[in-house]
Amino acid sequence: MGNKKVTAIVLAAGKGNRMNTSVAKQFLMLGGKPVVYYALKAMEDSSVDEIILVTGRDQKDYCRDHIVKPYHMNKVTQIIEGGKERYDSVYRGLLSICETDYVLIHDGARPFITKEQIENIIHGVIEYNACILGVPVKETIKMVASNGYITSTPDRNKLWAAQTPQAFAYEAIKKAYTIFWQESDNTKAAITDDAMVYEAYLGNSVKVIAGDYSNIKITTPEDLVAAEVLLNTITF
Ligand code: CTP
Ligand code: MG
């Protein structure tokens, strides 16, 4: 992207507990290809300069031999081992980059990210320094106490579901993660996306860019059924 370097971190080191399959969900077959192929392909075909693939120790060879090499994903410069939690995998990805201007952090379990949305998020990060894709929530969301009773109902007009890619100026997000890193495991556990780390540890705001409802994260078994249908409706 011009004279600015853009690096994508694609996360594929999760165990997929909620999916409950023996093969981790990012490697399940979707249209004859492993789920994580699609996100890598979209990044490869975009103006991203470099891709870091983060995966399990025992999955690195599979990724190299069955995805990166055969599909000529030449922008993948490193396949590295992730960590126990998503934030561990992100931090390892950030530390593995030797030099870049902007970083896009993307869930490998979101196969329907398009080249167009990637370009939107790149333009966004150049303009705002930090931005994420998101969509307005469709359902009414309830705050529910541990006893099962509703405690409040946030105004739906203000609620957006956060997606990935989430994009940041590299030095800023690395700094935020480095501070976050010192926190206790309990504090860390409350963090569920990268924008939270950026907001909480740098105090800077993050812009939301309207994404697409089809950019689903494969999380539970019915998401894979939906993904098979979506695969036939999306032109990448
Ligand atoms: N991820 C990762 N390293 C981890 C945990 C998650 O790279 N230690 C990745 C997943 O592979 C996925 C993305 O982060 O692409 C989003 O995480 P999530 O949907 O929570 O995946 P899992 O953690 O694998 O699933 P679950 O939470 O159901 O166990
Ligand atoms: Mg998880």
mmCIF file of N, CA and C in Angstrom, residues 44-157:
data_model
loop_
_atom_site.group_PDB
_atom_site.id
_atom_site.type_symbol
_atom_site.label_atom_id
_atom_site.label_comp_id
_atom_site.label_asym_id
_atom_site.label_seq_id
_atom_site.Cartn_x
_atom_site.Cartn_y
_atom_site.Cartn_z
ATOM 1 N N GLU A 44 -3.598 -12.812 0.587
ATOM 2 C CA GLU A 44 -2.619 -12.946 -0.504
ATOM 3 C C GLU A 44 -3.024 -12.090 -1.707
ATOM 4 N N ASP A 45 -4.305 -12.087 -2.014
ATOM 5 C CA ASP A 45 -4.800 -11.372 -3.200
ATOM 6 C C ASP A 45 -5.018 -9.872 -2.953
ATOM 7 N N SER A 46 -4.842 -9.436 -1.723
ATOM 8 C CA SER A 46 -5.076 -8.017 -1.382
ATOM 9 C C SER A 46 -3.756 -7.245 -1.475
ATOM 10 N N SER A 47 -3.791 -5.984 -1.060
ATOM 11 C CA SER A 47 -2.554 -5.198 -1.098
ATOM 12 C C SER A 47 -1.709 -5.352 0.172
ATOM 13 N N VAL A 48 -2.082 -6.307 1.028
ATOM 14 C CA VAL A 48 -1.222 -6.657 2.170
ATOM 15 C C VAL A 48 0.151 -7.059 1.633
ATOM 16 N N ASP A 49 1.224 -6.649 2.332
ATOM 17 C CA ASP A 49 2.578 -6.949 1.838
ATOM 18 C C ASP A 49 3.117 -8.278 2.334
ATOM 19 N N GLU A 50 2.703 -8.652 3.550
ATOM 20 C CA GLU A 50 3.324 -9.812 4.198
ATOM 21 C C GLU A 50 2.304 -10.466 5.116
ATOM 22 N N ILE A 51 2.357 -11.791 5.196
ATOM 23 C CA ILE A 51 1.410 -12.534 6.052
ATOM 24 C C ILE A 51 2.198 -13.391 7.039
ATOM 25 N N ILE A 52 1.820 -13.310 8.318
ATOM 26 C CA ILE A 52 2.383 -14.193 9.343
ATOM 27 C C ILE A 52 1.260 -15.154 9.724
ATOM 28 N N LEU A 53 1.502 -16.428 9.556
ATOM 29 C CA LEU A 53 0.497 -17.429 9.920
ATOM 30 C C LEU A 53 0.872 -18.001 11.283
ATOM 31 N N VAL A 54 -0.062 -17.913 12.228
ATOM 32 C CA VAL A 54 0.186 -18.411 13.584
ATOM 33 C C VAL A 54 -0.646 -19.673 13.774
ATOM 34 N N THR A 55 0.023 -20.776 14.102
ATOM 35 C CA THR A 55 -0.724 -22.028 14.224
ATOM 36 C C THR A 55 -0.123 -22.896 15.335
ATOM 37 N N GLY A 56 -0.656 -24.104 15.490
ATOM 38 C CA GLY A 56 -0.149 -25.001 16.529
ATOM 39 C C GLY A 56 1.199 -25.589 16.123
ATOM 40 N N ARG A 57 1.963 -26.014 17.121
ATOM 41 C CA ARG A 57 3.300 -26.565 16.836
ATOM 42 C C ARG A 57 3.209 -27.733 15.842
ATOM 43 N N ASP A 58 2.191 -28.590 16.051
ATOM 44 C CA ASP A 58 2.051 -29.777 15.207
ATOM 45 C C ASP A 58 1.319 -29.494 13.896
ATOM 46 N N GLN A 59 0.956 -28.252 13.672
ATOM 47 C CA GLN A 59 0.206 -27.920 12.457
ATOM 48 C C GLN A 59 1.026 -27.099 11.470
ATOM 49 N N LYS A 60 2.241 -26.733 11.889
ATOM 50 C CA LYS A 60 3.072 -25.873 11.036
ATOM 51 C C LYS A 60 3.423 -26.552 9.712
ATOM 52 N N ASP A 61 3.828 -27.820 9.805
ATOM 53 C CA ASP A 61 4.216 -28.541 8.580
ATOM 54 C C ASP A 61 3.022 -28.710 7.650
ATOM 55 N N TYR A 62 1.864 -29.039 8.246
ATOM 56 C CA TYR A 62 0.638 -29.197 7.441
ATOM 57 C C TYR A 62 0.334 -27.897 6.705
ATOM 58 N N CYS A 63 0.419 -26.802 7.420
ATOM 59 C CA CYS A 63 0.116 -25.498 6.804
ATOM 60 C C CYS A 63 1.062 -25.212 5.645
ATOM 61 N N ARG A 64 2.330 -25.484 5.868
ATOM 62 C CA ARG A 64 3.322 -25.212 4.818
ATOM 63 C C ARG A 64 3.101 -26.135 3.606
ATOM 64 N N ASP A 65 2.935 -27.427 3.863
ATOM 65 C CA ASP A 65 2.909 -28.414 2.774
ATOM 66 C C ASP A 65 1.551 -28.534 2.080
ATOM 67 N N HIS A 66 0.479 -28.216 2.788
ATOM 68 C CA HIS A 66 -0.854 -28.428 2.208
ATOM 69 C C HIS A 66 -1.616 -27.149 1.905
ATOM 70 N N ILE A 67 -1.129 -26.025 2.390
ATOM 71 C CA ILE A 67 -1.834 -24.762 2.105
ATOM 72 C C ILE A 67 -0.888 -23.742 1.458
ATOM 73 N N VAL A 68 0.123 -23.338 2.189
ATOM 74 C CA VAL A 68 0.969 -22.223 1.733
ATOM 75 C C VAL A 68 1.703 -22.549 0.426
ATOM 76 N N LYS A 69 2.371 -23.715 0.378
ATOM 77 C CA LYS A 69 3.130 -24.076 -0.836
ATOM 78 C C LYS A 69 2.238 -24.395 -2.023
ATOM 79 N N PRO A 70 1.295 -25.345 -1.890
ATOM 80 C CA PRO A 70 0.517 -25.715 -3.080
ATOM 81 C C PRO A 70 -0.324 -24.576 -3.652
ATOM 82 N N TYR A 71 -0.765 -23.647 -2.813
ATOM 83 C CA TYR A 71 -1.579 -22.540 -3.326
ATOM 84 C C TYR A 71 -0.752 -21.273 -3.578
ATOM 85 N N HIS A 72 0.559 -21.444 -3.544
ATOM 86 C CA HIS A 72 1.497 -20.358 -3.889
ATOM 87 C C HIS A 72 1.208 -19.079 -3.116
ATOM 88 N N MET A 73 1.099 -19.239 -1.820
ATOM 89 C CA MET A 73 0.870 -18.050 -0.989
ATOM 90 C C MET A 73 2.216 -17.429 -0.656
ATOM 91 N N ASN A 74 2.689 -16.677 -1.627
ATOM 92 C CA ASN A 74 4.063 -16.170 -1.559
ATOM 93 C C ASN A 74 4.261 -15.065 -0.527
ATOM 94 N N LYS A 75 3.150 -14.478 -0.070
ATOM 95 C CA LYS A 75 3.288 -13.402 0.921
ATOM 96 C C LYS A 75 3.468 -13.941 2.341
ATOM 97 N N VAL A 76 3.259 -15.253 2.512
ATOM 98 C CA VAL A 76 3.451 -15.829 3.851
ATOM 99 C C VAL A 76 4.950 -15.936 4.100
ATOM 100 N N THR A 77 5.458 -15.087 4.978
ATOM 101 C CA THR A 77 6.901 -15.065 5.239
ATOM 102 C C THR A 77 7.282 -15.923 6.436
ATOM 103 N N GLN A 78 6.307 -16.159 7.326
ATOM 104 C CA GLN A 78 6.605 -16.963 8.518
ATOM 105 C C GLN A 78 5.375 -17.773 8.908
ATOM 106 N N ILE A 79 5.636 -18.999 9.359
ATOM 107 C CA ILE A 79 4.577 -19.796 9.989
ATOM 108 C C ILE A 79 5.084 -20.049 11.397
ATOM 109 N N ILE A 80 4.437 -19.448 12.381
ATOM 110 C CA ILE A 80 4.974 -19.529 13.740
ATOM 111 C C ILE A 80 3.995 -20.220 14.679
ATOM 112 N N GLU A 81 4.541 -20.632 15.821
ATOM 113 C CA GLU A 81 3.729 -21.335 16.809
ATOM 114 C C GLU A 81 2.971 -20.333 17.680
ATOM 115 N N GLY A 82 1.680 -20.582 17.869
ATOM 116 C CA GLY A 82 0.868 -19.712 18.706
ATOM 117 C C GLY A 82 1.001 -20.074 20.173
ATOM 118 N N GLY A 83 0.088 -19.568 20.982
ATOM 119 C CA GLY A 83 0.127 -19.826 22.417
ATOM 120 C C GLY A 83 -1.204 -20.341 22.922
ATOM 121 N N LYS A 84 -1.319 -20.395 24.243
ATOM 122 C CA LYS A 84 -2.480 -21.015 24.880
ATOM 123 C C LYS A 84 -3.766 -20.245 24.568
ATOM 124 N N GLU A 85 -3.737 -18.952 24.765
ATOM 125 C CA GLU A 85 -4.928 -18.126 24.524
ATOM 126 C C GLU A 85 -4.754 -17.326 23.241
ATOM 127 N N ARG A 86 -5.883 -16.809 22.745
ATOM 128 C CA ARG A 86 -5.810 -16.008 21.522
ATOM 129 C C ARG A 86 -4.810 -14.866 21.685
ATOM 130 N N TYR A 87 -4.856 -14.191 22.856
ATOM 131 C CA TYR A 87 -3.941 -13.053 23.035
ATOM 132 C C TYR A 87 -2.470 -13.493 23.058
ATOM 133 N N ASP A 88 -2.199 -14.748 23.487
ATOM 134 C CA ASP A 88 -0.821 -15.258 23.423
ATOM 135 C C ASP A 88 -0.387 -15.383 21.964
ATOM 136 N N SER A 89 -1.295 -15.898 21.151
ATOM 137 C CA SER A 89 -0.978 -16.089 19.724
ATOM 138 C C SER A 89 -0.769 -14.736 19.041
ATOM 139 N N VAL A 90 -1.611 -13.760 19.384
ATOM 140 C CA VAL A 90 -1.472 -12.423 18.786
ATOM 141 C C VAL A 90 -0.127 -11.823 19.179
ATOM 142 N N TYR A 91 0.213 -11.913 20.470
ATOM 143 C CA TYR A 91 1.452 -11.296 20.944
ATOM 144 C C TYR A 91 2.666 -11.934 20.263
ATOM 145 N N ARG A 92 2.636 -13.256 20.131
ATOM 146 C CA ARG A 92 3.743 -13.925 19.427
ATOM 147 C C ARG A 92 3.842 -13.449 17.987
ATOM 148 N N GLY A 93 2.688 -13.288 17.366
ATOM 149 C CA GLY A 93 2.666 -12.775 15.990
ATOM 150 C C GLY A 93 3.273 -11.379 15.918
ATOM 151 N N LEU A 94 2.872 -10.532 16.851
ATOM 152 C CA LEU A 94 3.389 -9.149 16.849
ATOM 153 C C LEU A 94 4.903 -9.128 17.041
ATOM 154 N N LEU A 95 5.396 -9.984 17.956
ATOM 155 C CA LEU A 95 6.839 -9.987 18.240
ATOM 156 C C LEU A 95 7.653 -10.572 17.095
ATOM 157 N N SER A 96 7.019 -11.359 16.253
ATOM 158 C CA SER A 96 7.763 -12.002 15.156
ATOM 159 C C SER A 96 7.991 -11.055 13.970
ATOM 160 N N ILE A 97 7.318 -9.914 13.995
ATOM 161 C CA ILE A 97 7.446 -8.966 12.878
ATOM 162 C C ILE A 97 8.684 -8.114 13.117
ATOM 163 N N CYS A 98 9.563 -8.032 12.126
ATOM 164 C CA CYS A 98 10.753 -7.222 12.418
ATOM 165 C C CYS A 98 10.527 -5.758 12.079
ATOM 166 N N GLU A 99 9.748 -5.469 11.080
ATOM 167 C CA GLU A 99 9.516 -4.063 10.745
ATOM 168 C C GLU A 99 8.265 -3.949 9.891
ATOM 169 N N THR A 100 7.336 -3.090 10.300
ATOM 170 C CA THR A 100 6.170 -2.819 9.463
ATOM 171 C C THR A 100 5.518 -1.508 9.928
ATOM 172 N N ASP A 101 4.596 -0.995 9.138
ATOM 173 C CA ASP A 101 3.887 0.224 9.541
ATOM 174 C C ASP A 101 2.534 -0.104 10.170
ATOM 175 N N TYR A 102 1.798 -1.026 9.522
ATOM 176 C CA TYR A 102 0.459 -1.355 9.997
ATOM 177 C C TYR A 102 0.301 -2.865 10.092
ATOM 178 N N VAL A 103 -0.527 -3.280 11.041
ATOM 179 C CA VAL A 103 -0.774 -4.707 11.186
ATOM 180 C C VAL A 103 -2.283 -4.973 11.197
ATOM 181 N N LEU A 104 -2.682 -5.996 10.448
ATOM 182 C CA LEU A 104 -4.068 -6.456 10.420
ATOM 183 C C LEU A 104 -4.104 -7.779 11.167
ATOM 184 N N ILE A 105 -4.945 -7.889 12.183
ATOM 185 C CA ILE A 105 -5.039 -9.132 12.943
ATOM 186 C C ILE A 105 -6.359 -9.793 12.559
ATOM 187 N N HIS A 106 -6.276 -11.023 12.070
ATOM 188 C CA HIS A 106 -7.477 -11.673 11.529
ATOM 189 C C HIS A 106 -7.624 -13.100 12.050
ATOM 190 N N ASP A 107 -8.855 -13.466 12.382
ATOM 191 C CA ASP A 107 -9.168 -14.833 12.799
ATOM 192 C C ASP A 107 -9.146 -15.761 11.581
ATOM 193 N N GLY A 108 -8.333 -16.789 11.659
ATOM 194 C CA GLY A 108 -8.307 -17.780 10.577
ATOM 195 C C GLY A 108 -9.635 -18.510 10.439
ATOM 196 N N ALA A 109 -10.479 -18.411 11.453
ATOM 197 C CA ALA A 109 -11.790 -19.067 11.427
ATOM 198 C C ALA A 109 -12.860 -18.179 10.774
ATOM 199 N N ARG A 110 -12.439 -17.075 10.141
ATOM 200 C CA ARG A 110 -13.374 -16.229 9.374
ATOM 201 C C ARG A 110 -13.010 -16.322 7.892
ATOM 202 N N PRO A 111 -13.567 -17.318 7.212
ATOM 203 C CA PRO A 111 -13.150 -17.562 5.822
ATOM 204 C C PRO A 111 -13.744 -16.583 4.810
ATOM 205 N N PHE A 112 -14.791 -15.843 5.192
ATOM 206 C CA PHE A 112 -15.496 -15.048 4.177
ATOM 207 C C PHE A 112 -15.073 -13.592 4.120
ATOM 208 N N ILE A 113 -13.918 -13.315 4.655
ATOM 209 C CA ILE A 113 -13.359 -11.979 4.508
ATOM 210 C C ILE A 113 -13.034 -11.783 3.017
ATOM 211 N N THR A 114 -13.396 -10.618 2.495
ATOM 212 C CA THR A 114 -13.142 -10.382 1.072
ATOM 213 C C THR A 114 -11.986 -9.400 0.893
ATOM 214 N N LYS A 115 -11.465 -9.427 -0.315
ATOM 215 C CA LYS A 115 -10.387 -8.512 -0.678
ATOM 216 C C LYS A 115 -10.852 -7.062 -0.481
ATOM 217 N N GLU A 116 -12.089 -6.801 -0.870
ATOM 218 C CA GLU A 116 -12.644 -5.444 -0.754
ATOM 219 C C GLU A 116 -12.668 -4.961 0.704
ATOM 220 N N GLN A 117 -13.088 -5.845 1.609
ATOM 221 C CA GLN A 117 -13.100 -5.455 3.022
ATOM 222 C C GLN A 117 -11.699 -5.252 3.566
ATOM 223 N N ILE A 118 -10.760 -6.058 3.073
ATOM 224 C CA ILE A 118 -9.366 -5.877 3.504
ATOM 225 C C ILE A 118 -8.859 -4.505 3.046
ATOM 226 N N GLU A 119 -9.191 -4.117 1.821
ATOM 227 C CA GLU A 119 -8.762 -2.789 1.346
ATOM 228 C C GLU A 119 -9.427 -1.692 2.183
ATOM 229 N N ASN A 120 -10.698 -1.894 2.564
ATOM 230 C CA ASN A 120 -11.387 -0.909 3.405
ATOM 231 C C ASN A 120 -10.674 -0.730 4.742
ATOM 232 N N ILE A 121 -10.270 -1.846 5.322
ATOM 233 C CA ILE A 121 -9.647 -1.767 6.651
ATOM 234 C C ILE A 121 -8.234 -1.167 6.530
ATOM 235 N N ILE A 122 -7.563 -1.413 5.433
ATOM 236 C CA ILE A 122 -6.235 -0.799 5.232
ATOM 237 C C ILE A 122 -6.384 0.724 5.074
ATOM 238 N N HIS A 123 -7.343 1.144 4.267
ATOM 239 C CA HIS A 123 -7.563 2.588 4.141
ATOM 240 C C HIS A 123 -7.949 3.185 5.495
ATOM 241 N N GLY A 124 -8.750 2.426 6.249
ATOM 242 C CA GLY A 124 -9.183 2.883 7.574
ATOM 243 C C GLY A 124 -8.018 3.066 8.532
ATOM 244 N N VAL A 125 -7.110 2.120 8.561
ATOM 245 C CA VAL A 125 -6.019 2.212 9.541
ATOM 246 C C VAL A 125 -5.059 3.345 9.170
ATOM 247 N N ILE A 126 -4.911 3.600 7.876
ATOM 248 C CA ILE A 126 -4.054 4.723 7.454
ATOM 249 C C ILE A 126 -4.700 6.042 7.912
ATOM 250 N N GLU A 127 -6.029 6.098 7.837
ATOM 251 C CA GLU A 127 -6.716 7.331 8.245
ATOM 252 C C GLU A 127 -6.868 7.475 9.767
ATOM 253 N N TYR A 128 -7.223 6.384 10.454
ATOM 254 C CA TYR A 128 -7.598 6.479 11.874
ATOM 255 C C TYR A 128 -6.582 5.878 12.849
ATOM 256 N N ASN A 129 -5.568 5.204 12.369
ATOM 257 C CA ASN A 129 -4.558 4.518 13.205
ATOM 258 C C ASN A 129 -5.028 3.222 13.857
ATOM 259 N N ALA A 130 -6.331 3.106 14.072
ATOM 260 C CA ALA A 130 -6.862 1.888 14.674
ATOM 261 C C ALA A 130 -8.303 1.737 14.217
ATOM 262 N N CYS A 131 -8.629 0.591 13.653
ATOM 263 C CA CYS A 131 -10.016 0.378 13.225
ATOM 264 C C CYS A 131 -10.312 -1.117 13.156
ATOM 265 N N ILE A 132 -11.600 -1.419 13.246
ATOM 266 C CA ILE A 132 -12.022 -2.822 13.153
ATOM 267 C C ILE A 132 -13.235 -2.898 12.229
ATOM 268 N N LEU A 133 -13.478 -4.080 11.713
ATOM 269 C CA LEU A 133 -14.730 -4.297 11.004
ATOM 270 C C LEU A 133 -15.797 -4.663 12.035
ATOM 271 N N GLY A 134 -17.010 -4.196 11.802
ATOM 272 C CA GLY A 134 -18.102 -4.535 12.704
ATOM 273 C C GLY A 134 -19.419 -4.424 11.971
ATOM 274 N N VAL A 135 -20.450 -5.029 12.547
ATOM 275 C CA VAL A 135 -21.798 -4.933 11.973
ATOM 276 C C VAL A 135 -22.797 -4.633 13.089
ATOM 277 N N PRO A 136 -23.851 -3.860 12.787
ATOM 278 C CA PRO A 136 -24.876 -3.609 13.814
ATOM 279 C C PRO A 136 -25.501 -4.935 14.253
ATOM 280 N N VAL A 137 -25.728 -5.107 15.564
ATOM 281 C CA VAL A 137 -26.329 -6.374 16.001
ATOM 282 C C VAL A 137 -27.795 -6.414 15.572
ATOM 283 N N LYS A 138 -28.247 -7.602 15.256
ATOM 284 C CA LYS A 138 -29.620 -7.754 14.775
ATOM 285 C C LYS A 138 -30.570 -8.072 15.924
ATOM 286 N N GLU A 139 -30.035 -8.697 16.961
ATOM 287 C CA GLU A 139 -30.899 -9.140 18.043
ATOM 288 C C GLU A 139 -30.821 -8.182 19.216
ATOM 289 N N THR A 140 -31.816 -8.218 20.082
ATOM 290 C CA THR A 140 -31.766 -7.458 21.327
ATOM 291 C C THR A 140 -30.828 -8.197 22.277
ATOM 292 N N ILE A 141 -29.875 -7.480 22.842
ATOM 293 C CA ILE A 141 -28.863 -8.088 23.709
ATOM 294 C C ILE A 141 -29.205 -7.796 25.175
ATOM 295 N N LYS A 142 -29.161 -8.806 26.002
ATOM 296 C CA LYS A 142 -29.479 -8.659 27.430
ATOM 297 C C LYS A 142 -28.225 -8.828 28.272
ATOM 298 N N MET A 143 -28.090 -8.003 29.303
ATOM 299 C CA MET A 143 -27.114 -8.271 30.361
ATOM 300 C C MET A 143 -27.818 -9.199 31.338
ATOM 301 N N VAL A 144 -27.201 -10.330 31.646
ATOM 302 C CA VAL A 144 -27.867 -11.325 32.486
ATOM 303 C C VAL A 144 -26.966 -11.666 33.672
ATOM 304 N N ALA A 145 -27.528 -11.658 34.860
ATOM 305 C CA ALA A 145 -26.757 -11.986 36.067
ATOM 306 C C ALA A 145 -26.555 -13.497 36.157
ATOM 307 N N SER A 146 -25.676 -13.912 37.085
ATOM 308 C CA SER A 146 -25.384 -15.349 37.210
ATOM 309 C C SER A 146 -26.617 -16.138 37.645
ATOM 310 N N ASN A 147 -27.613 -15.461 38.253
ATOM 311 C CA ASN A 147 -28.845 -16.156 38.637
ATOM 312 C C ASN A 147 -29.840 -16.282 37.478
ATOM 313 N N GLY A 148 -29.450 -15.796 36.293
ATOM 314 C CA GLY A 148 -30.296 -15.960 35.115
ATOM 315 C C GLY A 148 -31.283 -14.829 34.878
ATOM 316 N N TYR A 149 -31.327 -13.838 35.770
ATOM 317 C CA TYR A 149 -32.260 -12.725 35.572
ATOM 318 C C TYR A 149 -31.599 -11.585 34.786
ATOM 319 N N ILE A 150 -32.402 -10.946 33.953
ATOM 320 C CA ILE A 150 -31.917 -9.798 33.185
ATOM 321 C C ILE A 150 -31.634 -8.638 34.129
ATOM 322 N N THR A 151 -30.460 -8.029 33.929
ATOM 323 C CA THR A 151 -30.143 -6.849 34.743
ATOM 324 C C THR A 151 -30.315 -5.562 33.943
ATOM 325 N N SER A 152 -30.096 -5.638 32.639
ATOM 326 C CA SER A 152 -30.324 -4.442 31.815
ATOM 327 C C SER A 152 -30.363 -4.817 30.344
ATOM 328 N N THR A 153 -30.851 -3.882 29.550
ATOM 329 C CA THR A 153 -30.928 -4.083 28.101
ATOM 330 C C THR A 153 -30.272 -2.883 27.415
ATOM 331 N N PRO A 154 -29.034 -3.053 26.950
ATOM 332 C CA PRO A 154 -28.368 -1.928 26.279
ATOM 333 C C PRO A 154 -29.120 -1.515 25.008
ATOM 334 N N ASP A 155 -29.076 -0.247 24.718
ATOM 335 C CA ASP A 155 -29.745 0.302 23.531
ATOM 336 C C ASP A 155 -29.173 -0.351 22.267
ATOM 337 N N ARG A 156 -30.015 -1.092 21.578
ATOM 338 C CA ARG A 156 -29.534 -1.843 20.423
ATOM 339 C C ARG A 156 -28.946 -0.943 19.342
ATOM 340 N N ASN A 157 -29.458 0.271 19.257
ATOM 341 C CA ASN A 157 -28.947 1.176 18.220
ATOM 342 C C ASN A 157 -27.474 1.512 18.390
#
